[in-house]
Coordinates of C-alpha atoms and ligand atoms in Angstrom, one line a residue:
M105 CA 3.2 53.3 -3.7
A106 CA 1.8 49.9 -2.6
N107 CA 3.2 46.9 -4.4
P108 CA 0.8 45.3 -6.9
P109 CA -0.7 42.1 -5.7
A110 CA 1.4 39.1 -6.5
A111 CA 0.1 36.8 -9.3
A112 CA -1.5 33.7 -7.8
D113 CA 0.6 30.6 -8.2
P114 CA -1.7 27.9 -9.6
S115 CA 0.5 25.0 -8.4
P116 CA 0.2 23.9 -4.7
P117 CA 3.3 24.0 -2.5
P118 CA 5.3 20.8 -2.4
A119 CA 4.1 18.2 0.2
W120 CA 7.7 17.6 1.2
T121 CA 10.7 19.8 1.3
E122 CA 14.4 18.7 0.9
T123 CA 15.0 19.4 4.6
E124 CA 12.1 17.3 5.8
L125 CA 13.2 14.4 3.5
A126 CA 16.8 14.7 4.7
G127 CA 15.4 13.5 8.1
D128 CA 12.8 10.9 8.9
P129 CA 9.5 11.6 7.0
H130 CA 7.6 9.2 9.3
A131 CA 8.3 11.5 12.2
T132 CA 6.7 14.5 10.6
P133 CA 3.8 15.5 12.9
D134 CA 1.5 16.2 9.9
K135 CA 2.6 13.2 7.9
A136 CA -1.0 12.2 7.1
A137 CA -1.9 15.6 5.5
R138 CA 1.3 15.5 3.5
V139 CA 0.8 12.0 2.3
R140 CA -2.7 12.8 1.2
A141 CA -1.6 16.0 -0.6
M142 CA 1.2 14.0 -2.3
F143 CA -1.2 11.2 -3.6
E144 CA -3.7 13.9 -4.7
A145 CA -0.9 15.4 -6.8
I146 CA 0.3 12.2 -8.5
A147 CA -3.0 10.3 -8.7
S148 CA -3.5 10.7 -12.5
R149 CA -0.1 9.3 -13.4
Y150 CA 0.2 6.8 -10.4
D151 CA -0.5 3.6 -12.4
L152 CA 1.8 4.6 -15.3
N153 CA 4.7 5.4 -13.0
N154 CA 4.2 2.1 -11.2
R155 CA 4.3 0.1 -14.4
V156 CA 7.3 2.0 -15.8
H157 CA 9.5 2.2 -12.7
S158 CA 8.9 -1.4 -11.5
F159 CA 9.4 -2.7 -15.0
G160 CA 5.9 -4.2 -14.7
R161 CA 6.9 -6.2 -11.6
D162 CA 4.2 -4.4 -9.5
V163 CA 1.5 -6.4 -11.3
A164 CA 3.3 -9.7 -10.4
W165 CA 3.8 -8.5 -6.8
R166 CA 0.0 -7.9 -6.4
R167 CA -0.7 -11.2 -8.0
R168 CA 1.5 -12.9 -5.3
A169 CA -0.4 -10.9 -2.6
V170 CA -3.7 -12.3 -4.0
A171 CA -2.3 -15.8 -3.8
A172 CA -1.1 -15.2 -0.3
A173 CA -4.7 -14.3 0.7
R174 CA -5.7 -17.9 -0.1
L175 CA -9.3 -16.9 -1.0
R176 CA -12.1 -19.3 -0.3
P177 CA -15.5 -19.1 -2.1
D178 CA -17.6 -16.3 -0.8
D179 CA -14.9 -14.6 1.2
E180 CA -15.5 -11.0 2.1
V181 CA -12.4 -9.0 1.4
L182 CA -11.2 -5.5 2.5
D183 CA -8.3 -3.8 0.6
V184 CA -7.0 -0.9 2.8
A185 CA -5.1 2.0 1.2
C186 CA -6.5 0.7 -2.1
G187 CA -5.3 3.8 -4.0
T188 CA -6.3 3.5 -7.7
G189 CA -7.6 0.0 -7.1
D190 CA -5.1 -2.4 -8.7
L191 CA -5.1 -4.9 -5.9
A192 CA -8.8 -4.6 -5.2
E193 CA -9.4 -5.4 -8.9
A194 CA -7.0 -8.4 -8.9
L195 CA -8.8 -9.7 -5.8
S196 CA -12.2 -9.3 -7.3
K197 CA -11.1 -11.3 -10.4
A198 CA -9.5 -14.1 -8.4
S199 CA -10.6 -17.7 -8.5
P200 CA -12.6 -18.6 -6.4
P201 CA -14.1 -15.1 -6.5
P202 CA -14.8 -13.3 -3.2
S203 CA -18.4 -12.4 -2.6
R204 CA -17.5 -8.8 -1.7
V205 CA -14.5 -6.5 -2.2
V206 CA -14.4 -3.2 -0.3
G207 CA -11.6 -0.8 -1.0
V208 CA -10.8 2.0 1.5
D209 CA -8.5 5.0 0.9
F210 CA -8.2 8.5 2.4
T211 CA -7.3 10.2 -0.9
A212 CA -10.3 11.2 -2.9
G213 CA -8.3 11.6 -6.1
M214 CA -7.0 8.1 -6.0
L215 CA -10.5 6.6 -5.3
E216 CA -11.9 8.6 -8.3
I217 CA -9.5 6.8 -10.6
A218 CA -10.2 3.5 -9.0
R219 CA -14.0 3.9 -9.5
A220 CA -13.5 5.1 -13.1
K221 CA -11.3 2.1 -13.9
A222 CA -13.8 -0.4 -12.4
G223 CA -16.6 1.2 -14.4
R224 CA -14.7 1.1 -17.7
R225 CA -14.6 -2.7 -17.8
T226 CA -16.8 -4.5 -20.2
R227 CA -18.3 -6.2 -17.2
P228 CA -18.0 -3.5 -14.4
L229 CA -16.2 -4.8 -11.3
P230 CA -18.5 -4.9 -8.2
I231 CA -16.0 -3.2 -5.9
D232 CA -17.3 -0.9 -3.2
Y233 CA -14.8 2.0 -2.9
R234 CA -15.1 4.1 0.2
L235 CA -13.3 7.1 1.6
G236 CA -11.8 6.2 5.0
D237 CA -8.9 6.1 7.3
A238 CA -6.8 2.9 7.8
M239 CA -6.4 3.7 11.5
D240 CA -10.1 4.2 12.2
L241 CA -12.1 2.0 9.8
D242 CA -15.8 2.8 9.7
L243 CA -16.6 -0.9 9.5
P244 CA -18.0 -3.4 12.0
A245 CA -15.9 -5.8 14.0
E246 CA -15.4 -9.3 12.6
S247 CA -16.9 -8.4 9.2
F248 CA -14.2 -9.6 6.8
D249 CA -12.4 -12.8 6.0
V250 CA -9.4 -11.2 4.4
V251 CA -7.7 -7.8 4.8
T252 CA -5.0 -6.7 2.4
I253 CA -2.8 -3.6 2.2
A254 CA -0.3 -3.0 -0.6
F255 CA 2.4 -0.3 -0.3
G256 CA 0.1 1.4 2.2
L257 CA 1.3 0.5 5.7
R258 CA 4.5 2.6 5.3
N259 CA 2.3 5.6 4.5
V260 CA 0.0 5.5 7.5
S261 CA 1.0 7.7 10.5
D262 CA 0.7 4.9 13.1
P263 CA 1.2 1.4 11.5
P264 CA 0.6 -0.6 14.7
R265 CA -2.7 1.2 15.2
A266 CA -3.7 0.4 11.6
I267 CA -2.8 -3.3 12.1
A268 CA -5.0 -3.4 15.3
E269 CA -7.8 -2.1 13.2
F270 CA -7.2 -4.9 10.6
R271 CA -7.4 -7.4 13.5
R272 CA -10.6 -5.9 14.7
V273 CA -12.5 -6.1 11.4
L274 CA -11.3 -9.7 10.6
R275 CA -13.3 -12.7 11.6
P276 CA -11.7 -15.6 13.5
G277 CA -9.6 -17.5 11.0
G278 CA -9.3 -14.4 8.9
R279 CA -6.1 -13.6 6.9
L280 CA -4.0 -10.5 6.8
V281 CA -1.7 -9.8 3.8
V282 CA 0.7 -6.9 3.8
L283 CA 2.7 -6.1 0.7
E284 CA 5.3 -3.5 1.4
F285 CA 8.7 -2.3 0.1
S286 CA 11.7 -3.6 2.0
E287 CA 15.5 -3.3 1.6
P288 CA 17.3 -6.2 -0.1
R289 CA 19.5 -8.1 2.3
V290 CA 22.3 -8.7 -0.2
A291 CA 24.7 -5.7 -0.1
P292 CA 25.4 -5.2 -3.9
I293 CA 21.7 -5.5 -4.7
R294 CA 20.8 -3.1 -1.9
W295 CA 23.4 -0.7 -3.3
F296 CA 22.0 -0.9 -6.8
N297 CA 18.4 -0.6 -5.6
R298 CA 19.3 2.5 -3.6
L299 CA 21.1 4.0 -6.6
Y300 CA 18.0 3.4 -8.8
T301 CA 15.4 4.6 -6.2
E302 CA 17.3 7.5 -4.9
R303 CA 19.1 8.9 -7.9
I304 CA 17.3 7.8 -11.1
M305 CA 13.6 7.1 -10.3
P306 CA 12.8 10.4 -8.5
R307 CA 13.8 12.3 -11.6
T308 CA 12.1 10.2 -14.3
A309 CA 9.0 9.6 -12.2
A310 CA 8.6 13.3 -11.3
F311 CA 9.0 14.0 -15.0
L312 CA 6.3 11.5 -16.0
A313 CA 3.9 12.7 -13.3
R314 CA 4.8 16.3 -13.9
D315 CA 5.1 16.2 -10.1
R316 CA 6.1 19.1 -7.8
S317 CA 4.9 17.5 -4.6
G318 CA 8.1 15.7 -3.9
A319 CA 6.3 12.3 -4.0
Y320 CA 9.1 10.5 -5.8
R321 CA 11.8 11.8 -3.4
Y322 CA 9.6 10.8 -0.5
L323 CA 9.3 7.2 -1.8
P324 CA 13.0 6.1 -1.3
R325 CA 13.3 8.1 2.0
S326 CA 10.2 6.5 3.3
V327 CA 11.4 3.0 2.5
A328 CA 14.9 3.6 3.9
S329 CA 13.6 5.1 7.2
F330 CA 10.7 2.7 7.7
P331 CA 11.3 0.0 10.3
G332 CA 12.5 -3.3 8.7
V333 CA 10.6 -6.6 8.1
E334 CA 11.4 -7.8 11.6
A335 CA 9.5 -4.8 13.1
V336 CA 6.5 -5.2 10.7
G337 CA 6.4 -8.9 11.8
R338 CA 6.5 -7.9 15.5
W339 CA 3.7 -5.4 15.0
I340 CA 1.6 -8.1 13.3
E341 CA 2.2 -10.6 16.1
E342 CA 1.7 -8.0 18.9
A343 CA -1.8 -7.3 17.3
G344 CA -2.7 -10.9 18.0
F345 CA -2.1 -12.6 14.6
T346 CA -0.5 -16.0 14.4
G347 CA 1.3 -18.1 11.7
L348 CA 3.3 -15.2 10.4
S349 CA 5.1 -15.8 7.1
Q350 CA 7.4 -13.2 5.4
T351 CA 8.2 -13.8 1.8
P352 CA 10.7 -11.6 0.0
L353 CA 9.9 -10.8 -3.7
T354 CA 12.4 -9.7 -6.4
F355 CA 15.6 -10.0 -4.3
G356 CA 13.8 -8.5 -1.3
V357 CA 12.7 -5.2 -3.0
C358 CA 9.4 -5.9 -1.3
T359 CA 8.0 -8.5 1.1
I360 CA 4.7 -10.2 1.6
H361 CA 3.8 -10.5 5.3
A362 CA 0.9 -12.9 5.8
A363 CA -0.7 -14.0 9.1
T364 CA -4.0 -15.3 10.5
V365 CA -6.4 -14.4 13.3
P366 CA -6.6 -17.4 15.7
D367 CA -9.8 -19.3 15.4
P368 CA -10.8 -21.0 18.7
V369 CA -13.1 -23.5 16.8
S370 CA -10.8 -24.2 13.9
T371 CA -11.6 -27.4 11.9
P372 CA -8.9 -29.2 9.9
E373 CA -10.6 -28.0 6.6
K374 CA -10.6 -24.4 7.8
A375 CA -6.9 -24.6 8.9
A376 CA -5.9 -26.1 5.5
G377 CA -7.4 -23.1 3.7
S378 CA -5.8 -20.5 6.1
G379 CA -3.0 -18.1 5.0
A380 CA -0.7 -19.4 7.8
T381 CA 2.5 -21.1 6.7
A382 CA 5.5 -22.1 8.7
Ligands
SAM477 C1 1.5 3.8 -2.6 S1 -0.3 3.9 -2.6 C2 -0.8 2.2 -2.8 C3 -2.1 2.1 -3.5 C4 -2.5 0.7 -3.9 N1 -2.7 -0.2 -2.7 C5 -1.5 0.0 -4.8 O1 -1.1 -1.2 -4.6 O2 -1.1 0.6 -5.8 C6 -0.6 4.3 -0.9 C7 -2.0 4.7 -0.7 O3 -2.2 4.7 0.8 C8 -3.2 5.7 1.0 N2 -3.1 6.0 2.4 C9 -2.1 6.5 3.2 N3 -2.4 6.6 4.4 C10 -3.7 6.2 4.6 C11 -4.6 6.1 5.7 N4 -4.3 6.5 6.9 N5 -5.9 5.7 5.4 C12 -6.2 5.3 4.2 N6 -5.4 5.4 3.1 C13 -4.2 5.8 3.3 C14 -2.9 6.8 0.1 O4 -3.9 7.7 -0.1 C15 -2.5 6.0 -1.2 O5 -3.6 5.9 -2.1

């Protein structure tokens, strides 16, 4: 007698297995598909998990990223890998306010939440959220004054290619701000941070998000196996940016990398407003 058909399992298979995470998740050939599946799975609890597991620091980190963008009146701003829109929202509420904020992400579920959040405000935020790929932006060259990306660069399959895209869409004098996790330099702090992110947070975050995708085991592995701040700085400079500054936040748990597109006709006023620091 033939076996009865197996009951359909309503939950999707995990985006990452233990074996894949034991190695280098950045080297997985279908990293993009797994990253997207993972963010689709955790989108509804993403903000809550961020607040809880960073002890609210993520809000301050994004505020620092906004400050690093050194916005000028009427700047046009692109936030790549915008996710649920926390950085795009902070940028749109900055003073002076930008004239336009576009948020791009390749996970529809994250954008859905971003749009719902912006619409729920008493005064809805005029942010243009679009589905798109950081490595192949459907945007004209030299169309933005600022490009930001928060906790996104580590997740793209080819970070140098994404940075080349950021350079393409920025105008001369435009500023790039990358906010990304990094490993603290001081050994005891690094040890404690690893203990927290590898042993404690994956369990509590997966519980909060009711997650079976492996997202919160991917997070510490993706940080530990991602090239360090020196490599990120090198990619930015190799893409043609100048005036690179790298600022560690919260003992180096994350770093803000800021740089500028050279402007051949830079005036002293323009230079003073640029994101470049020594
Ligand atoms: C950790 S979340 C960061 C979201 C947001 N920037 C924040 O500060 O909370 C990473 C985001 O990167 C997006 N992402 C990863 N690779 C991408 C790509 N190639 N193009 C566009 N978005 C991408 C994911 O969909 C996800 O929403």
